[in-house]
Structures are given as C-alpha cells and as structure tokens.
Short mmCIF file of C-alpha atoms in Angstrom, two decimals:
data_model
loop_
_atom_site.label_atom_id
_atom_site.label_comp_id
_atom_site.label_asym_id
_atom_site.label_seq_id
_atom_site.Cartn_x
_atom_site.Cartn_y
_atom_site.Cartn_z
CA MET G 3 -90.97 16.69 -56.76
CA LEU G 4 -94.31 16.90 -54.95
CA THR G 5 -97.43 18.04 -56.79
CA SER G 6 -98.93 21.39 -55.80
CA SER G 7 -101.68 19.82 -53.65
CA SER G 8 -99.33 17.34 -51.99
CA ARG G 9 -96.82 20.09 -51.34
CA LEU G 10 -99.52 22.23 -49.72
CA LEU G 11 -100.48 19.42 -47.37
CA ARG G 12 -96.82 18.80 -46.57
CA LEU G 13 -96.33 22.51 -45.84
CA LEU G 14 -99.36 22.55 -43.56
CA SER G 15 -98.08 19.52 -41.67
CA LEU G 16 -94.65 21.09 -41.14
CA LEU G 17 -96.10 24.40 -39.94
CA GLN G 18 -98.10 22.56 -37.26
CA THR G 19 -95.03 20.85 -35.80
CA ARG G 20 -93.15 24.02 -34.73
CA ARG G 21 -93.89 27.47 -33.37
CA HIS G 22 -91.61 29.09 -35.97
CA TRP G 23 -89.89 28.10 -39.20
CA ALA G 24 -87.13 30.03 -40.94
CA GLY G 25 -88.18 30.66 -44.55
CA ALA G 26 -85.00 29.21 -46.07
CA GLU G 27 -85.21 26.06 -43.93
CA LEU G 28 -88.86 25.51 -44.78
CA ALA G 29 -88.20 25.94 -48.52
CA GLU G 30 -85.31 23.49 -48.27
CA ARG G 31 -87.47 20.88 -46.53
CA LEU G 32 -90.07 21.20 -49.30
CA GLU G 33 -87.39 21.34 -52.03
CA VAL G 34 -88.90 24.47 -53.58
CA HIS G 35 -87.76 28.03 -54.33
CA PRO G 36 -88.59 30.67 -51.66
CA ARG G 37 -90.94 32.38 -54.17
CA THR G 38 -92.90 29.10 -54.50
CA LEU G 39 -93.04 28.85 -50.74
CA ARG G 40 -94.49 32.36 -50.47
CA ARG G 41 -97.18 31.49 -53.01
CA ASP G 42 -98.06 28.35 -51.08
CA ILE G 43 -98.28 30.35 -47.85
CA ASP G 44 -100.69 32.75 -49.58
CA ARG G 45 -102.84 29.80 -50.70
CA LEU G 46 -103.03 28.50 -47.12
CA ARG G 47 -104.15 31.93 -45.94
CA GLU G 48 -106.88 31.98 -48.61
CA LEU G 49 -108.09 28.65 -47.19
CA GLY G 50 -108.37 30.16 -43.71
CA TYR G 51 -105.11 29.02 -42.13
CA PRO G 52 -103.59 31.78 -39.94
CA VAL G 53 -99.93 31.79 -41.05
CA HIS G 54 -97.93 34.74 -39.75
CA ALA G 55 -94.85 35.99 -41.66
CA SER G 56 -91.98 37.97 -40.17
CA SER G 57 -89.03 39.61 -41.90
CA GLY G 58 -85.43 40.29 -40.92
CA VAL G 59 -82.56 38.02 -39.91
CA ALA G 60 -84.82 35.86 -37.71
CA GLY G 61 -87.75 36.10 -40.12
CA GLY G 62 -89.87 33.19 -41.19
CA TYR G 63 -93.32 31.69 -40.80
CA ALA G 64 -95.39 30.71 -37.79
CA PHE G 65 -98.77 29.08 -37.34
CA ARG G 66 -100.93 31.34 -35.15
CA ALA G 67 -104.36 31.05 -33.59
CA GLY G 68 -107.08 32.45 -35.84
CA ARG G 69 -110.78 33.24 -35.62
CA ALA G 70 -111.75 29.61 -36.28
CA LEU G 71 -110.12 26.21 -35.82
CA PRO G 72 -108.73 25.03 -39.17
CA PRO G 73 -108.33 21.34 -40.04
CA LEU G 74 -105.35 19.64 -38.40
CA LEU G 75 -102.99 17.10 -39.89
CA LEU G 76 -101.96 14.27 -37.56
CA ASP G 77 -99.37 11.56 -38.07
CA ASP G 78 -100.18 7.95 -37.15
CA GLU G 79 -98.98 8.16 -33.54
CA GLU G 80 -100.76 11.48 -32.95
CA ALA G 81 -104.02 10.15 -34.40
CA LEU G 82 -103.76 7.01 -32.28
CA ALA G 83 -103.12 9.03 -29.11
CA ALA G 84 -106.03 11.38 -29.88
CA ALA G 85 -108.43 8.47 -30.47
CA ILE G 86 -107.47 6.78 -27.19
CA ALA G 87 -107.81 10.06 -25.28
CA LEU G 88 -111.25 10.72 -26.79
CA ARG G 89 -112.44 7.23 -25.91
CA THR G 90 -111.28 7.79 -22.34
CA ALA G 91 -112.97 11.20 -22.19
CA THR G 92 -116.37 9.73 -23.04
CA ALA G 93 -116.41 8.16 -19.56
CA GLY G 94 -113.86 10.21 -17.68
CA ALA G 95 -113.73 12.46 -14.65
CA VAL G 96 -114.77 15.60 -16.54
CA GLY G 97 -118.50 15.99 -17.01
CA GLY G 98 -120.08 17.76 -19.95
CA ILE G 99 -117.61 16.67 -22.63
CA GLU G 100 -118.80 13.11 -23.24
CA GLU G 101 -120.99 13.98 -26.24
CA ALA G 102 -118.41 16.32 -27.78
CA SER G 103 -115.71 13.67 -27.31
CA LEU G 104 -117.89 11.11 -29.04
CA ARG G 105 -118.55 13.44 -32.01
CA ALA G 106 -114.85 14.19 -32.37
CA LEU G 107 -114.02 10.48 -32.16
CA VAL G 108 -116.51 9.64 -34.93
CA LYS G 109 -114.99 12.29 -37.20
CA LEU G 110 -111.48 11.03 -36.50
CA GLU G 111 -112.28 7.37 -37.09
CA GLN G 112 -114.09 8.14 -40.36
CA VAL G 113 -110.85 9.31 -41.97
CA MET G 114 -108.48 7.00 -40.12
CA PRO G 115 -106.52 4.41 -42.17
CA SER G 116 -107.45 0.77 -41.60
CA ARG G 117 -104.03 0.02 -40.10
CA LEU G 118 -104.78 2.46 -37.28
CA HIS G 119 -108.27 1.02 -36.81
CA ARG G 120 -106.69 -2.37 -36.14
CA ARG G 121 -104.31 -0.91 -33.55
CA ILE G 122 -107.14 0.92 -31.80
CA GLU G 123 -109.29 -2.21 -31.69
CA ALA G 124 -106.37 -4.15 -30.19
CA LEU G 125 -105.95 -1.51 -27.49
CA ARG G 126 -109.69 -1.35 -26.87
CA SER G 127 -109.86 -5.09 -26.22
CA ALA G 128 -106.82 -5.00 -23.94
CA ILE G 129 -107.75 -1.94 -21.84
CA LEU G 130 -110.74 -2.60 -19.59
CA PRO G 131 -111.58 0.51 -17.57
CA LEU G 132 -113.29 0.16 -14.20
CA ASP G 133 -116.59 1.91 -13.58
CA ARG G 134 -115.89 5.38 -12.23
CA THR G 135 -117.40 5.97 -8.81
CA GLY G 136 -115.64 9.21 -7.86
CA PRO G 137 -116.92 12.77 -8.35
CA VAL G 138 -117.16 14.30 -11.82
CA VAL G 139 -116.31 17.94 -12.51
CA ASP G 140 -117.99 20.20 -15.05
CA ALA G 141 -115.94 20.86 -18.20
CA ASN G 142 -117.02 24.51 -18.46
CA GLN G 143 -116.09 25.12 -14.84
CA LEU G 144 -112.72 23.48 -15.39
CA ALA G 145 -112.10 25.70 -18.42
CA GLN G 146 -113.03 28.83 -16.43
CA LEU G 147 -110.62 27.90 -13.65
CA ALA G 148 -107.80 27.26 -16.10
CA ALA G 149 -108.46 30.58 -17.83
CA ALA G 150 -108.41 32.47 -14.51
CA CYS G 151 -105.06 30.85 -13.68
CA ARG G 152 -103.64 31.82 -17.06
CA GLU G 153 -104.97 35.40 -16.98
CA GLN G 154 -104.13 35.85 -13.26
CA LEU G 155 -107.65 36.90 -12.28
CA ARG G 156 -109.00 36.71 -8.74
CA LEU G 157 -111.78 34.17 -8.22
CA SER G 158 -114.70 34.08 -5.79
CA PHE G 159 -116.78 30.97 -5.24
CA ASN G 160 -118.82 29.02 -2.70
CA TYR G 161 -116.96 26.05 -1.27
CA GLY G 162 -117.93 23.09 0.91
CA ASP G 163 -115.08 21.69 3.00
CA SER G 164 -114.55 18.07 4.13
CA GLN G 165 -116.80 18.68 7.17
CA GLY G 166 -119.65 19.89 4.98
CA ARG G 167 -119.28 23.53 6.06
CA ALA G 168 -120.10 26.10 3.35
CA THR G 169 -117.88 29.15 2.94
CA THR G 170 -117.32 31.87 0.36
CA ARG G 171 -113.70 32.11 -0.76
CA THR G 172 -111.84 34.75 -2.74
CA VAL G 173 -108.47 33.49 -4.00
CA GLU G 174 -105.66 34.06 -6.46
CA PRO G 175 -105.62 30.89 -8.61
CA GLN G 176 -102.24 29.39 -9.49
CA GLY G 177 -103.02 26.14 -11.33
CA VAL G 178 -105.24 23.09 -11.76
CA VAL G 179 -103.96 19.60 -10.88
CA HIS G 180 -105.44 16.18 -11.64
CA THR G 181 -104.28 13.38 -9.32
CA GLY G 182 -105.79 10.55 -11.38
CA GLU G 183 -108.90 10.45 -9.21
CA ARG G 184 -109.87 14.07 -8.55
CA TRP G 185 -109.27 17.62 -9.79
CA TYR G 186 -107.80 20.27 -7.48
CA LEU G 187 -107.31 24.03 -7.66
CA VAL G 188 -104.14 25.44 -6.08
CA ALA G 189 -104.59 29.07 -5.05
CA TRP G 190 -103.28 31.73 -2.69
CA ASP G 191 -105.90 32.61 -0.06
CA PRO G 192 -105.36 36.27 0.99
CA ALA G 193 -107.68 35.90 4.00
CA ARG G 194 -105.47 33.11 5.41
CA GLU G 195 -102.23 34.43 3.93
CA ASP G 196 -101.28 30.97 2.71
CA TRP G 197 -101.58 28.55 -0.18
CA ARG G 198 -104.67 26.36 -0.23
CA THR G 199 -105.85 23.30 -2.17
CA PHE G 200 -109.52 23.12 -3.21
CA ARG G 201 -111.32 20.05 -4.52
CA ILE G 202 -113.00 21.32 -7.66
CA ASP G 203 -116.06 19.07 -7.28
CA ARG G 204 -116.77 20.88 -3.98
CA ILE G 205 -116.94 24.30 -5.66
CA ALA G 206 -120.64 25.13 -5.85
CA GLY G 207 -122.49 27.58 -8.07
CA ALA G 208 -121.06 30.10 -10.50
CA LEU G 209 -117.50 31.38 -10.47
CA ALA G 210 -117.01 35.15 -10.18
CA THR G 211 -113.85 36.64 -11.66
CA GLY G 212 -112.33 39.82 -10.28
CA ALA G 213 -109.35 42.06 -10.86
CA HIS G 214 -105.89 40.99 -11.95
CA PHE G 215 -103.42 40.08 -9.21
CA ALA G 216 -99.65 40.27 -9.07
CA PRO G 217 -98.00 36.85 -9.51
CA ARG G 218 -96.13 35.33 -6.58
CA PRO G 219 -93.68 32.39 -6.36
CA ALA G 220 -95.63 29.13 -6.52
CA PRO G 221 -95.35 26.54 -3.72
CA GLU G 222 -92.88 23.64 -3.97
CA GLY G 223 -90.79 25.67 -6.42
CA GLY G 224 -93.60 25.58 -8.96
CA ASP G 225 -94.24 21.83 -8.72
CA LEU G 226 -97.98 22.03 -8.05
CA ARG G 227 -98.43 18.26 -8.30
CA ALA G 228 -95.93 17.78 -5.46
CA TYR G 229 -97.70 20.44 -3.40
CA VAL G 230 -101.10 18.79 -3.87
CA SER G 231 -99.62 15.38 -3.03
CA ARG G 232 -98.17 16.74 0.22
CA SER G 233 -101.46 18.45 1.06
CA LEU G 234 -103.46 15.27 0.50
CA ALA G 235 -101.01 13.09 2.43
CA VAL G 236 -100.95 15.12 5.63
CA SER G 237 -102.90 18.36 5.89
CA PRO G 238 -106.58 17.27 5.64
CA TYR G 239 -106.39 14.67 8.42
CA SER G 240 -107.06 15.10 12.13
CA GLU G 241 -104.40 12.52 13.02
CA GLN G 242 -100.78 13.11 11.95
CA ALA G 243 -98.01 10.50 12.17
CA ARG G 244 -94.22 10.37 11.90
CA VAL G 245 -92.85 6.87 11.29
CA VAL G 246 -89.28 5.75 10.62
CA LEU G 247 -89.30 2.94 8.04
CA HIS G 248 -86.32 0.56 8.00
CA SER G 249 -86.11 0.48 4.23
CA PRO G 250 -84.51 2.76 1.61
CA ARG G 251 -86.62 5.69 0.46
CA ALA G 252 -86.45 4.59 -3.19
CA GLU G 253 -87.90 1.20 -2.27
CA MET G 254 -90.74 2.65 -0.18
CA ALA G 255 -91.52 5.25 -2.86
CA ARG G 256 -92.42 2.40 -5.20
CA ARG G 257 -94.97 1.12 -2.67
CA ILE G 258 -96.33 4.31 -1.11
CA PRO G 259 -97.90 6.86 -3.52
CA PRO G 260 -97.29 10.57 -2.81
CA SER G 261 -100.98 11.09 -1.98
CA ALA G 262 -100.74 8.48 0.83
CA GLY G 263 -97.63 9.82 2.57
CA MET G 264 -94.52 11.93 2.17
CA LEU G 265 -91.12 10.21 2.38
CA GLU G 266 -87.87 11.84 3.52
CA GLU G 267 -84.54 10.04 3.37
CA ILE G 268 -82.73 9.54 6.69
CA ASP G 269 -79.83 7.40 5.49
CA ALA G 270 -79.15 4.64 2.97
CA GLY G 271 -81.33 2.13 4.80
CA ARG G 272 -84.05 4.26 6.43
CA CYS G 273 -86.61 6.93 5.58
CA LEU G 274 -89.16 9.04 7.45
CA LEU G 275 -92.85 8.65 6.57
CA LEU G 276 -95.17 11.61 7.20
CA CYS G 277 -98.81 10.62 6.83
CA GLY G 278 -102.27 11.19 8.25
CA ALA G 279 -105.67 9.63 8.76
CA ASN G 280 -109.04 10.49 10.24
CA ALA G 281 -108.78 7.47 12.57
CA LEU G 282 -105.65 5.96 14.10
CA ASP G 283 -106.90 2.42 13.49
CA GLN G 284 -106.57 3.08 9.75
CA LEU G 285 -102.87 3.81 10.25
CA VAL G 286 -102.44 0.72 12.44
CA TYR G 287 -103.71 -1.67 9.77
CA TRP G 288 -101.85 0.14 7.01
CA LEU G 289 -98.50 0.04 8.84
CA MET G 290 -98.93 -3.64 9.70
CA ALA G 291 -99.59 -4.38 6.02
CA LEU G 292 -96.41 -2.60 4.83
CA ASP G 293 -94.30 -5.67 5.66
CA VAL G 294 -91.33 -3.61 6.84
CA ASP G 295 -89.81 -2.85 10.26
CA TYR G 296 -90.64 0.61 11.59
CA GLU G 297 -90.53 2.90 14.62
CA VAL G 298 -93.38 5.27 15.43
CA GLN G 299 -92.10 8.68 16.53
CA ALA G 300 -95.52 10.29 16.91
CA PRO G 301 -98.23 10.30 18.05
CA ALA G 302 -98.00 8.33 21.29
CA ALA G 303 -101.58 7.13 20.84
CA LEU G 304 -100.54 5.35 17.64
CA LYS G 305 -97.84 3.44 19.54
CA GLU G 306 -100.47 2.34 22.04
CA ARG G 307 -102.87 1.21 19.30
CA LEU G 308 -100.09 -0.83 17.70
CA ARG G 309 -99.22 -2.41 21.06
CA VAL G 310 -102.86 -3.43 21.60
CA ALA G 311 -103.09 -4.79 18.05
CA GLY G 312 -99.87 -6.77 18.57
CA GLU G 313 -101.17 -8.32 21.78
CA ARG G 314 -104.42 -9.26 20.07
CA LEU G 315 -102.50 -10.89 17.23
CA ALA G 316 -100.33 -12.82 19.74
CA ARG G 317 -103.44 -14.13 21.52
CA CYS G 318 -104.93 -15.27 18.23
CA LEU G 319 -101.76 -17.13 17.28
CA ALA G 320 -101.53 -18.71 20.75
CA ALA G 321 -105.12 -19.91 20.45
CA ASP G 322 -104.26 -21.67 17.19
CA ASP G 323 -101.55 -23.65 19.01
CA LEU G 324 -103.96 -25.02 21.65
CA PRO G 325 -105.38 -28.55 21.06
CA PRO G 326 -109.11 -28.83 20.39
CA LYS G 327 -111.24 -29.18 23.55
CA ASN G 328 -112.53 -32.67 22.64
CA SER G 329 -109.19 -34.07 21.57
CA ARG G 330 -107.39 -36.69 23.66
CA PRO G 331 -103.63 -36.92 24.08
CA ALA G 332 -102.04 -39.65 22.01
#
C-alpha cells in the first residue's frame, strides 16, 4: 500500500498520461477505494492542479488546462527527451527562446537522477551539432502564426519574396511546417485563389489578425509537409525539368530528398523525377552525380547542356590518353 504522499504523486502521474480516466479504473490502478480517490483528487485541486470530474456512465477524471502551469511529473525517457530538446533549442532555428530554454534546462537537470545525467552526458559527447548558418525565426512570431492557424483567423503581413520584392499579403493560415532547415507557413491566398507557401523568416514587421474564416480542405489531403516539399522542389524555380530515372522509385527516394525533387513511379524499374533550379547548369552537375541512367524529357535546353558537358568530359578523357609532348616512343 502506498503512503498518502506517494499515492498523490502516483495519481498525478497517471492523470498526466491520459486525457480521461474512468473513476473505477483509476481507483483500481492505485489500489484504493473510490472515496479515497475522491479525497486525493480534492487534495490535488487544493494544490492548484486543474482536475475535472464528470458523472454518469462515462464519468471520470481528466486533467485540464488551468490558470497557471502546475508542476509536471516525467518518467526517465520523457525527462531525457525534454533535456535533449532543450539543449537543441538553445542554439536552434527559433530565435528568442534560447534563454528560456537554458533556464528550463537548469531546472530540469537540478532534479534529474544521476543515472539520467550520465546518459545525457554520453549523448552530448556523441552529438556534435554544426554551426547554424540559416535564417532564424522569432519565437513570438511563430507562436502567433500557430495560434492564427488553430483559431482560423485571417492574417495580414508584409512579405519579401525570393526576388526581394515587398508585398502585403492577406491569407487564411492552414499550418506551420519545419523542413529541418527553415520554417514555412501554408495558407490560402484569396487574392490568387490558390494555396501558397511563405518562408516565415521573410515575413517582416507585425502580424495583423482579422476575422474568422471558414475552413477549407487542406492541400495534399492534409499532408502539409508533402505540400511544402513539392512546392520547394519545383514551384520556386525558373527552370523546370522532367527526367526519367532508370532505377526504382524506392531506391531513388533514399537518395533524393522530397525538397530536392518529386518522384513518381513509372514501372518497377523506372521513375519520373520532377525538379527545378534557377540555372540549368546546376541540374546538369546534379544529374551527372546521381550515378544512374536517365532520359531528359524536358526542357530541351537541359538536353543540350548535358550534350555539351558530355563532349567536354570526352575531350578531357581523350587528353589523358595522349602521351606527354616531350616523351619519346620506346
């Protein structure tokens, strides 16, 4: 039998693992009478924990959001994951949260068992992050965007496109996507009557929220990550290419990330690559480095660039076969 204090901590831990607990099931897990459970729930409420009770056949207890954030109980794996995430956040792609992440990490490590400290130190020595050179987004701005998506509120903001042109956009935000390098906002643009992807680091100034909008079906069947990947692979570039790769789609998918090109299966041994670039020479060198047979369907200019590159390579190889000028035949 657990002591009263231990039982209270055990109850708090259980409540935080589910959205709803049936009263009888919770009492059984704690091995106490339902009356004892009700008293323990009342004690948690006195301590500031927002525990909601419901009656009836489906009645029970649920942990709800309150006016303040109460202490959380984490198991070993959850504490380890939180510590690693906080360490990453101190030098991540979201600006404005480094100091808060560091404070939270200090609090967490102060109460962390020594066995977890050893595991964290082992991970810290094994994981060596590279210096981040990409753009950093503001944490408050990111939170505002996420809230507008959740509340379905129109947004207006100033935006600088890839050509450096400044525009004012009013959109219906759908979701926020992180690709591993940058943050993007996916939104419906009423002025263009289409879905658009916005790099969040290019949103300038304050965000203005407007009226609620009616939800609409999201692109890619709701898979916003897939939509952003397709947008990054093809849409932003002035040069578009269609290339048949003589290799199974599954094999090429392991070598070509979604942000670099979209792959469509043709048959068991071939797939179609849809990709783009701001200069055709970039595609020439990339295709030559794929180490796979291919056929360029479009554009014709890419075929010509590849032909010229192939002739240049043949001349270089032929030059290697020539004897040195000062050498004499044996």
